Structure formats: C-alpha cells, structure tokens
Amino acid sequence: MNNLLFSLNATFPVFLVMLLGYILKSLHMLGPGFVKEANALNFKVALPALLFLDISTTNIREKWDTSFVLFCAITTTIMFFTIWGLSKLLIKDKSITGAFVQASFRSSAAILGVAFIQNMYGNAGMAPLMIIGTVPLFNIYSVIVLTFEANTEGEQKKLHKIKDSVVNIAKNPIILGILCGLLASLCDFHLYTLFTKTIKSISTLATPLALIALGAGFEGKKAIAKVKPTIIASLIKLVALPAIFLPFAYLLHFQGEKLVALLIMLASPTTVSCYIMADNMNNDEVITSSIVVLTTFLSAFTMTGWIYLLRCFHLI
C-alpha cells in the first residue's frame, strides 16, 4: 500500500494541475489565445530559465556521470532511428510519418519530467544530466524527421528548409538555456543574488504554466482523430520504450534518482511542443495533437504503474 501511495503522490498532483487548466478553460476563465501565448512564454523564457537554473546550480563536475549521459544520448538515438526506420517500412499513409515518429520518441522530459522528479525528491535530482543527454537530441532529431518527411514538393524547398532548420536549432531557446547553464556550472560562475532571484522567479512559472496550458489546450475531437496510429504511437511511447530500455539501465546499475530520470526520459507523455513543430513544418498536426492528448491522459496510469513496479523491486 505504501508503494502505491508513493506512486500516486508522485504522479497525480501533476495531472490535477492539468485538470485545473481544462476546468478553467471550460469556465471561460482562460481565453482561446491563452494556450498559444503561454506556450510561447514557456518555450522562449520560463523553460530556458528553469533549465539554466537547474543546470547552473548543479555541481556538474561532482555529479557528472559519463556512462549515464552516454546512455541517455545513445538510447535517444536508437529510439529515434529505430522508430523512423520501422515507420518507413510499415506505415502506409506516408503523410503522417514525420509526425508519428516525433510523437512516438519525444518525451516531455524538461517540463513534466522535472515536475515528477521534484514531486518525488523535492529537487531536480539527476534531471539536469538527463536533460543534457536527451533534450538537445530531441529537438535536433525532431527537426530532421519533420524536414525530410514534410508534406512539400521539390528538393529546393527541402534544402531551403534544412538550412532554416540548422539556424533554428542554433537559436533554440531550450538548447541555449542548457548550454549556458552547463557553461556556468563548469566555469563555477555565480550570478549576483539580484539576478539569481529574478531568474528563479521566472523559472517557477515553467512547470505550472506548462501544465495549465496543456490542460487548457485539450480538445476531445482531435483525440479521436486517426485512432489506430494514435494508439500505436501511444503504446510505443508509454509502454514499449520503457519495457525495452529500463532492463538495460538496470544491468548498468542505474538506480534511485538516475533510474527515475531515465523513466521520465522513456515513459513520460509526448511533449506539447511536438504539435507546434509539426504544424509549423508542414507535417500532420492532427495526429500529433491526438497522440499528445492520449499519452498525457494514459500516462497518469502508466507512469504510476512504472513507479509502483520500480518501487516494489526497491530500485527507487
């Protein structure tokens, strides 16, 4: 019973905040433009500030674990190229390939991940190292697959989009926040208290704002669009990936906060930014939205199940 209560306390508060967002939208307290503006604020300001603060205030030299970071990066790479390769072979409707691949492998590691770990341990734990090893690759690989699978004609257009994508990767606020935080940590750079408190105040917006916006952006009609690929992608995201890769993590003796961070990387729901990228890069935004909604809903149960299982085996 204690293990079940621990699991429920780790996951359900996160989803109750999302439910609050949906209720507020239903009561017309949040207007139609809220989700778009909240996501833009989170993507460009609050989330980079959170990542910068988490990483810069972490003693990376002391906590650094090369095998852990490499495991995160290698696993992310294997997930991406395996799902992409199988999708090219098995998906008949080629117009959904890019959206399907992105939504199947890309977790909400930076937003929901940090929320889960803070809920369990009271701090970011090993999330900064997991974020360093995965989030830049999530963004880079998403740009690659959405570029090559975009519903456009002509190689010139595609080459032009690749150039734009390289620029967008270099300007990505999340990647810049991670790199600046890593540099500050490695150089032992300390900001004045005035600036530290300001960044901390901004960063505290990231998680609750993202959760409320995700709940407010829930659209039931889109959740039932293209049901079969949506269900398959959701099962890959929430069940197959953790079932395949967590045993390898155990064999490498990752336990406690490291294993929780890896669980977040593998089994957390598809990030809402997938929808924004798919929509802006001429990929199927409808199936992306459906997968985001379904994985977010189901993960309330699957994440609880995974945490309960790991807890029963005394791994976390």
mmCIF file of C-alpha atoms in Angstrom:
data_model
loop_
_atom_site.group_PDB
_atom_site.id
_atom_site.type_symbol
_atom_site.label_atom_id
_atom_site.label_comp_id
_atom_site.label_asym_id
_atom_site.label_seq_id
_atom_site.Cartn_x
_atom_site.Cartn_y
_atom_site.Cartn_z
ATOM 1 C CA MET A 1 0.000 0.000 0.000
ATOM 2 C CA ASN A 2 2.869 2.376 0.840
ATOM 3 C CA ASN A 3 4.399 1.769 -2.586
ATOM 4 C CA LEU A 4 1.080 2.536 -4.299
ATOM 5 C CA LEU A 5 0.605 5.727 -2.262
ATOM 6 C CA PHE A 6 4.149 6.809 -3.102
ATOM 7 C CA SER A 7 3.452 6.254 -6.807
ATOM 8 C CA LEU A 8 0.134 8.104 -6.731
ATOM 9 C CA ASN A 9 1.659 11.034 -4.830
ATOM 10 C CA ALA A 10 4.403 11.254 -7.465
ATOM 11 C CA THR A 11 2.112 11.396 -10.498
ATOM 12 C CA PHE A 12 -1.419 12.537 -9.769
ATOM 13 C CA PRO A 13 -0.666 16.047 -8.419
ATOM 14 C CA VAL A 14 0.896 16.804 -11.815
ATOM 15 C CA PHE A 15 -2.265 15.754 -13.643
ATOM 16 C CA LEU A 16 -4.552 17.544 -11.201
ATOM 17 C CA VAL A 17 -2.861 20.807 -12.216
ATOM 18 C CA MET A 18 -3.531 19.890 -15.860
ATOM 19 C CA LEU A 19 -7.164 19.172 -14.946
ATOM 20 C CA LEU A 20 -7.336 22.629 -13.393
ATOM 21 C CA GLY A 21 -6.303 24.126 -16.740
ATOM 22 C CA TYR A 22 -9.092 22.233 -18.513
ATOM 23 C CA ILE A 23 -11.669 23.337 -15.928
ATOM 24 C CA LEU A 24 -10.576 26.966 -16.150
ATOM 25 C CA LYS A 25 -10.945 26.847 -19.927
ATOM 26 C CA SER A 26 -14.387 25.249 -19.606
ATOM 27 C CA LEU A 27 -15.428 28.057 -17.263
ATOM 28 C CA HIS A 28 -14.186 30.579 -19.862
ATOM 29 C CA MET A 29 -11.627 31.962 -17.424
ATOM 30 C CA LEU A 30 -8.906 31.261 -19.987
ATOM 31 C CA GLY A 31 -9.411 32.664 -23.467
ATOM 32 C CA PRO A 32 -8.638 30.896 -26.774
ATOM 33 C CA GLY A 33 -5.316 32.687 -27.146
ATOM 34 C CA PHE A 34 -4.038 31.648 -23.723
ATOM 35 C CA VAL A 35 -2.516 28.312 -24.747
ATOM 36 C CA LYS A 36 -0.567 29.769 -27.674
ATOM 37 C CA GLU A 37 0.735 32.695 -25.636
ATOM 38 C CA ALA A 38 1.510 30.536 -22.586
ATOM 39 C CA ASN A 39 3.425 28.020 -24.722
ATOM 40 C CA ALA A 40 5.392 30.832 -26.380
ATOM 41 C CA LEU A 41 6.257 32.340 -22.980
ATOM 42 C CA ASN A 42 7.272 28.943 -21.674
ATOM 43 C CA PHE A 43 9.317 27.998 -24.729
ATOM 44 C CA LYS A 44 11.169 31.296 -25.045
ATOM 45 C CA VAL A 45 11.509 32.471 -21.437
ATOM 46 C CA ALA A 46 10.349 30.352 -18.491
ATOM 47 C CA LEU A 47 11.591 26.910 -19.564
ATOM 48 C CA PRO A 48 15.065 28.117 -20.673
ATOM 49 C CA ALA A 49 15.306 29.964 -17.332
ATOM 50 C CA LEU A 50 14.347 26.781 -15.441
ATOM 51 C CA LEU A 51 16.851 24.656 -17.343
ATOM 52 C CA PHE A 52 19.588 27.262 -16.929
ATOM 53 C CA LEU A 53 18.930 27.493 -13.193
ATOM 54 C CA ASP A 54 18.741 23.710 -12.649
ATOM 55 C CA ILE A 55 21.951 23.040 -14.534
ATOM 56 C CA SER A 56 23.960 26.095 -13.455
ATOM 57 C CA THR A 57 23.204 25.459 -9.765
ATOM 58 C CA THR A 58 24.110 21.793 -10.077
ATOM 59 C CA ASN A 59 27.741 20.881 -9.465
ATOM 60 C CA ILE A 60 28.163 19.203 -12.838
ATOM 61 C CA ARG A 61 31.798 18.317 -12.137
ATOM 62 C CA GLU A 62 30.763 16.490 -8.967
ATOM 63 C CA LYS A 63 27.571 14.867 -10.302
ATOM 64 C CA TRP A 64 28.822 14.184 -13.806
ATOM 65 C CA ASP A 65 28.395 10.570 -14.838
ATOM 66 C CA THR A 66 29.676 9.914 -18.345
ATOM 67 C CA SER A 67 28.056 6.485 -18.577
ATOM 68 C CA PHE A 68 24.672 7.927 -17.564
ATOM 69 C CA VAL A 69 24.794 10.823 -20.053
ATOM 70 C CA LEU A 70 26.001 8.499 -22.818
ATOM 71 C CA PHE A 71 23.236 6.022 -22.027
ATOM 72 C CA CYS A 72 20.675 8.828 -22.341
ATOM 73 C CA ALA A 73 22.122 10.039 -25.647
ATOM 74 C CA ILE A 74 22.632 6.587 -27.187
ATOM 75 C CA THR A 75 19.185 5.377 -26.116
ATOM 76 C CA THR A 76 17.555 8.503 -27.566
ATOM 77 C CA THR A 77 19.398 7.948 -30.851
ATOM 78 C CA ILE A 78 18.454 4.262 -31.039
ATOM 79 C CA MET A 79 14.801 5.061 -30.264
ATOM 80 C CA PHE A 80 14.645 7.725 -32.956
ATOM 81 C CA PHE A 81 16.252 5.844 -35.835
ATOM 82 C CA THR A 82 14.514 2.533 -34.999
ATOM 83 C CA ILE A 83 11.054 4.120 -34.917
ATOM 84 C CA TRP A 84 11.790 6.107 -38.075
ATOM 85 C CA GLY A 85 13.053 3.036 -39.931
ATOM 86 C CA LEU A 86 10.105 0.871 -38.910
ATOM 87 C CA SER A 87 7.666 3.672 -39.734
ATOM 88 C CA LYS A 88 9.090 3.984 -43.249
ATOM 89 C CA LEU A 89 8.511 0.254 -43.752
ATOM 90 C CA LEU A 90 5.158 -0.241 -42.031
ATOM 91 C CA ILE A 91 3.153 2.992 -42.281
ATOM 92 C CA LYS A 92 1.074 3.109 -45.452
ATOM 93 C CA ASP A 93 -0.002 6.736 -45.133
ATOM 94 C CA LYS A 94 3.363 8.451 -45.695
ATOM 95 C CA SER A 95 1.903 11.866 -44.898
ATOM 96 C CA ILE A 96 1.839 11.048 -41.175
ATOM 97 C CA THR A 97 5.349 9.530 -40.921
ATOM 98 C CA GLY A 98 7.179 12.587 -39.596
ATOM 99 C CA ALA A 99 4.511 13.447 -37.031
ATOM 100 C CA PHE A 100 4.201 9.804 -35.949
ATOM 101 C CA VAL A 101 7.955 9.391 -35.405
ATOM 102 C CA GLN A 102 8.370 12.638 -33.485
ATOM 103 C CA ALA A 103 5.406 11.958 -31.204
ATOM 104 C CA SER A 104 6.473 8.345 -30.590
ATOM 105 C CA PHE A 105 10.008 9.038 -29.340
ATOM 106 C CA ARG A 106 9.981 12.567 -27.912
ATOM 107 C CA SER A 107 9.141 12.848 -24.210
ATOM 108 C CA SER A 108 8.135 15.813 -22.123
ATOM 109 C CA ALA A 109 11.395 15.378 -20.222
ATOM 110 C CA ALA A 110 12.087 19.026 -19.450
ATOM 111 C CA ILE A 111 8.577 20.049 -18.366
ATOM 112 C CA LEU A 112 6.709 17.074 -16.917
ATOM 113 C CA GLY A 113 9.988 15.310 -16.145
ATOM 114 C CA VAL A 114 11.208 17.997 -13.787
ATOM 115 C CA ALA A 115 7.722 18.197 -12.243
ATOM 116 C CA PHE A 116 7.682 14.456 -11.486
ATOM 117 C CA ILE A 117 11.185 14.384 -10.010
ATOM 118 C CA GLN A 118 10.634 17.497 -7.899
ATOM 119 C CA ASN A 119 7.397 15.931 -6.677
ATOM 120 C CA MET A 120 9.253 12.788 -5.577
ATOM 121 C CA TYR A 121 12.530 14.167 -4.235
ATOM 122 C CA GLY A 122 11.942 17.881 -3.643
ATOM 123 C CA ASN A 123 14.672 18.831 -6.128
ATOM 124 C CA ALA A 124 15.666 18.217 -9.739
ATOM 125 C CA GLY A 125 17.820 15.215 -8.801
ATOM 126 C CA MET A 126 19.532 13.718 -11.834
ATOM 127 C CA ALA A 127 17.199 15.535 -14.237
ATOM 128 C CA PRO A 128 19.889 18.057 -15.308
ATOM 129 C CA LEU A 129 22.195 15.285 -16.566
ATOM 130 C CA MET A 130 19.303 13.510 -18.286
ATOM 131 C CA ILE A 131 18.274 16.800 -19.905
ATOM 132 C CA ILE A 132 21.833 17.404 -21.141
ATOM 133 C CA GLY A 133 21.903 13.947 -22.721
ATOM 134 C CA THR A 134 18.455 13.982 -24.308
ATOM 135 C CA VAL A 135 16.675 17.320 -24.784
ATOM 136 C CA PRO A 136 19.102 18.771 -27.382
ATOM 137 C CA LEU A 137 18.826 15.496 -29.330
ATOM 138 C CA PHE A 138 15.019 15.516 -29.021
ATOM 139 C CA ASN A 139 14.974 18.914 -30.690
ATOM 140 C CA ILE A 140 17.598 18.135 -33.342
ATOM 141 C CA TYR A 141 16.125 14.773 -34.353
ATOM 142 C CA SER A 142 12.623 16.246 -34.488
ATOM 143 C CA VAL A 143 13.785 18.940 -36.890
ATOM 144 C CA ILE A 144 15.473 16.290 -39.056
ATOM 145 C CA VAL A 145 12.495 13.937 -39.354
ATOM 146 C CA LEU A 146 9.953 16.729 -39.803
ATOM 147 C CA THR A 147 12.112 18.270 -42.524
ATOM 148 C CA PHE A 148 12.585 15.078 -44.512
ATOM 149 C CA GLU A 149 9.006 13.851 -44.053
ATOM 150 C CA ALA A 150 7.325 17.228 -44.602
ATOM 151 C CA ASN A 151 4.352 17.331 -46.974
ATOM 152 C CA THR A 152 6.111 19.529 -49.528
ATOM 153 C CA GLU A 153 7.309 19.034 -53.072
ATOM 154 C CA GLY A 154 10.635 19.774 -54.657
ATOM 155 C CA GLU A 155 14.183 19.293 -53.453
ATOM 156 C CA GLN A 156 14.910 23.020 -53.470
ATOM 157 C CA LYS A 157 12.213 23.613 -50.886
ATOM 158 C CA LYS A 158 13.561 20.781 -48.779
ATOM 159 C CA LEU A 159 17.143 22.032 -48.987
ATOM 160 C CA HIS A 160 15.956 25.501 -48.036
ATOM 161 C CA LYS A 161 14.104 24.078 -45.036
ATOM 162 C CA ILE A 162 17.209 22.155 -43.946
ATOM 163 C CA LYS A 163 19.185 25.413 -43.906
ATOM 164 C CA ASP A 164 16.406 27.080 -41.920
ATOM 165 C CA SER A 165 16.323 24.127 -39.561
ATOM 166 C CA VAL A 166 20.041 24.414 -38.815
ATOM 167 C CA VAL A 167 19.530 28.083 -37.957
ATOM 168 C CA ASN A 168 16.505 27.234 -35.785
ATOM 169 C CA ILE A 169 18.478 24.588 -33.914
ATOM 170 C CA ALA A 170 21.236 27.117 -33.222
ATOM 171 C CA LYS A 171 18.666 29.658 -31.983
ATOM 172 C CA ASN A 172 16.558 27.178 -29.988
ATOM 173 C CA PRO A 173 15.958 28.806 -26.553
ATOM 174 C CA ILE A 174 15.866 25.449 -24.767
ATOM 175 C CA ILE A 175 19.204 24.338 -26.188
ATOM 176 C CA LEU A 176 20.707 27.763 -25.442
ATOM 177 C CA GLY A 177 19.424 27.582 -21.855
ATOM 178 C CA ILE A 178 21.018 24.164 -21.411
ATOM 179 C CA LEU A 179 24.344 25.235 -22.925
ATOM 180 C CA CYS A 180 24.500 28.456 -20.876
ATOM 181 C CA GLY A 181 23.669 26.540 -17.693
ATOM 182 C CA LEU A 182 26.304 23.917 -18.460
ATOM 183 C CA LEU A 183 28.922 26.588 -19.149
ATOM 184 C CA ALA A 184 28.055 28.455 -15.937
ATOM 185 C CA SER A 185 28.321 25.259 -13.909
ATOM 186 C CA LEU A 186 31.610 24.132 -15.422
ATOM 187 C CA CYS A 187 33.158 27.597 -15.034
ATOM 188 C CA ASP A 188 31.829 27.873 -11.463
ATOM 189 C CA PHE A 189 30.212 31.163 -12.457
ATOM 190 C CA HIS A 190 27.955 32.736 -9.829
ATOM 191 C CA LEU A 191 25.428 35.432 -10.640
ATOM 192 C CA TYR A 192 24.688 38.249 -8.244
ATOM 193 C CA THR A 193 21.829 37.442 -5.864
ATOM 194 C CA LEU A 194 19.694 40.062 -7.610
ATOM 195 C CA PHE A 195 19.879 38.202 -10.935
ATOM 196 C CA THR A 196 19.646 34.738 -9.369
ATOM 197 C CA LYS A 197 16.391 35.607 -7.596
ATOM 198 C CA THR A 198 15.000 37.161 -10.773
ATOM 199 C CA ILE A 199 15.756 34.053 -12.842
ATOM 200 C CA LYS A 200 14.363 31.829 -10.099
ATOM 201 C CA SER A 201 11.118 33.817 -10.020
ATOM 202 C CA ILE A 202 10.776 33.440 -13.801
ATOM 203 C CA SER A 203 11.679 29.735 -13.729
ATOM 204 C CA THR A 204 8.962 28.943 -11.178
ATOM 205 C CA LEU A 205 6.422 29.758 -13.895
ATOM 206 C CA ALA A 206 7.615 26.994 -16.203
ATOM 207 C CA THR A 207 6.102 23.832 -14.732
ATOM 208 C CA PRO A 208 2.670 25.080 -13.507
ATOM 209 C CA LEU A 209 2.197 27.267 -16.577
ATOM 210 C CA ALA A 210 3.010 24.360 -18.909
ATOM 211 C CA LEU A 211 0.650 22.012 -17.066
ATOM 212 C CA ILE A 212 -2.229 24.512 -17.008
ATOM 213 C CA ALA A 213 -1.702 25.342 -20.700
ATOM 214 C CA LEU A 214 -1.638 21.637 -21.573
ATOM 215 C CA GLY A 215 -4.930 21.103 -19.759
ATOM 216 C CA ALA A 216 -6.480 24.214 -21.294
ATOM 217 C CA GLY A 217 -5.407 23.059 -24.766
ATOM 218 C CA PHE A 218 -7.147 19.679 -24.507
ATOM 219 C CA GLU A 219 -9.511 19.131 -27.451
ATOM 220 C CA GLY A 220 -11.622 15.997 -27.322
ATOM 221 C CA LYS A 221 -12.430 15.918 -31.040
ATOM 222 C CA LYS A 222 -8.757 15.801 -32.008
ATOM 223 C CA ALA A 223 -8.129 12.997 -29.530
ATOM 224 C CA ILE A 224 -10.230 10.576 -31.595
ATOM 225 C CA ALA A 225 -8.759 11.558 -34.971
ATOM 226 C CA LYS A 226 -6.797 8.788 -36.711
ATOM 227 C CA VAL A 227 -7.327 6.379 -33.828
ATOM 228 C CA LYS A 228 -5.181 3.426 -34.924
ATOM 229 C CA PRO A 229 -1.807 5.199 -35.407
ATOM 230 C CA THR A 230 -2.551 7.307 -32.323
ATOM 231 C CA ILE A 231 -2.988 4.209 -30.155
ATOM 232 C CA ILE A 232 0.106 2.530 -31.631
ATOM 233 C CA ALA A 233 2.284 5.602 -31.054
ATOM 234 C CA SER A 234 0.950 5.940 -27.504
ATOM 235 C CA LEU A 235 1.746 2.311 -26.678
ATOM 236 C CA ILE A 236 5.250 2.739 -28.098
ATOM 237 C CA LYS A 237 5.783 5.887 -26.053
ATOM 238 C CA LEU A 238 4.349 4.777 -22.714
ATOM 239 C CA VAL A 239 4.890 1.001 -22.662
ATOM 240 C CA ALA A 240 7.285 -0.364 -25.285
ATOM 241 C CA LEU A 241 10.204 2.068 -24.859
ATOM 242 C CA PRO A 242 10.485 1.745 -21.050
ATOM 243 C CA ALA A 243 9.921 -2.029 -21.260
ATOM 244 C CA ILE A 244 12.819 -2.364 -23.712
ATOM 245 C CA PHE A 245 15.367 0.061 -22.261
ATOM 246 C CA LEU A 246 14.803 0.040 -18.469
ATOM 247 C CA PRO A 247 16.208 -3.522 -18.142
ATOM 248 C CA PHE A 248 19.420 -2.306 -19.830
ATOM 249 C CA ALA A 249 19.548 0.586 -17.356
ATOM 250 C CA TYR A 250 19.216 -1.911 -14.501
ATOM 251 C CA LEU A 251 22.015 -4.060 -15.909
ATOM 252 C CA LEU A 252 24.220 -0.956 -15.903
ATOM 253 C CA HIS A 253 23.372 -0.490 -12.205
ATOM 254 C CA PHE A 254 21.377 2.735 -12.578
ATOM 255 C CA GLN A 255 19.112 3.063 -9.551
ATOM 256 C CA GLY A 256 17.355 5.689 -7.444
ATOM 257 C CA GLU A 257 17.260 9.175 -8.933
ATOM 258 C CA LYS A 258 19.089 8.026 -12.075
ATOM 259 C CA LEU A 259 16.508 5.357 -12.804
ATOM 260 C CA VAL A 260 13.664 7.810 -12.196
ATOM 261 C CA ALA A 261 15.283 10.286 -14.605
ATOM 262 C CA LEU A 262 15.575 7.512 -17.217
ATOM 263 C CA LEU A 263 11.952 6.516 -16.641
ATOM 264 C CA ILE A 264 10.951 10.124 -17.316
ATOM 265 C CA MET A 265 13.046 10.136 -20.488
ATOM 266 C CA LEU A 266 11.445 6.921 -21.737
ATOM 267 C CA ALA A 267 7.878 6.843 -20.414
ATOM 268 C CA SER A 268 6.662 10.407 -19.914
ATOM 269 C CA PRO A 269 3.966 11.602 -22.365
ATOM 270 C CA THR A 270 4.672 13.232 -25.688
ATOM 271 C CA THR A 271 5.603 16.879 -25.244
ATOM 272 C CA VAL A 272 3.111 19.512 -26.384
ATOM 273 C CA SER A 273 5.830 21.265 -28.405
ATOM 274 C CA CYS A 274 5.577 18.378 -30.892
ATOM 275 C CA TYR A 275 2.270 19.834 -32.066
ATOM 276 C CA ILE A 276 3.771 23.299 -32.544
ATOM 277 C CA MET A 277 6.700 21.950 -34.577
ATOM 278 C CA ALA A 278 4.563 19.604 -36.686
ATOM 279 C CA ASP A 279 2.128 22.389 -37.517
ATOM 280 C CA ASN A 280 4.886 24.814 -38.489
ATOM 281 C CA MET A 281 6.846 22.313 -40.591
ATOM 282 C CA ASN A 282 4.032 21.024 -42.854
ATOM 283 C CA ASN A 283 3.533 17.737 -41.018
ATOM 284 C CA ASP A 284 0.322 16.175 -39.728
ATOM 285 C CA GLU A 285 -0.623 18.287 -36.711
ATOM 286 C CA VAL A 286 -3.911 16.403 -36.148
ATOM 287 C CA ILE A 287 -2.308 13.056 -35.318
ATOM 288 C CA THR A 288 0.330 14.869 -33.263
ATOM 289 C CA SER A 289 -2.359 16.528 -31.171
ATOM 290 C CA SER A 290 -4.160 13.210 -30.757
ATOM 291 C CA ILE A 291 -1.002 11.483 -29.511
ATOM 292 C CA VAL A 292 -0.173 14.325 -27.116
ATOM 293 C CA VAL A 293 -3.674 14.181 -25.632
ATOM 294 C CA LEU A 294 -3.830 10.385 -25.356
ATOM 295 C CA THR A 295 -0.332 9.899 -23.927
ATOM 296 C CA THR A 296 -0.932 12.698 -21.430
ATOM 297 C CA PHE A 297 -4.156 11.058 -20.241
ATOM 298 C CA LEU A 298 -2.850 7.480 -20.169
ATOM 299 C CA SER A 299 0.447 8.383 -18.532
ATOM 300 C CA ALA A 300 -1.430 9.193 -15.322
ATOM 301 C CA PHE A 301 -1.871 5.423 -15.075
ATOM 302 C CA THR A 302 1.201 4.060 -16.874
ATOM 303 C CA MET A 303 3.662 6.325 -15.034
ATOM 304 C CA THR A 304 2.041 5.363 -11.740
ATOM 305 C CA GLY A 305 2.390 1.712 -12.763
ATOM 306 C CA TRP A 306 6.066 2.021 -13.700
ATOM 307 C CA ILE A 307 6.937 3.900 -10.497
ATOM 308 C CA TYR A 308 4.990 1.337 -8.451
ATOM 309 C CA LEU A 309 6.840 -1.527 -10.173
ATOM 310 C CA LEU A 310 10.272 0.026 -9.588
ATOM 311 C CA ARG A 311 9.308 0.798 -6.018
ATOM 312 C CA CYS A 312 8.248 -2.810 -5.384
ATOM 313 C CA PHE A 313 11.661 -4.038 -6.578
ATOM 314 C CA HIS A 314 13.381 -1.456 -4.307
ATOM 315 C CA LEU A 315 15.038 0.225 -7.286
ATOM 316 C CA ILE A 316 13.863 3.746 -6.383
#
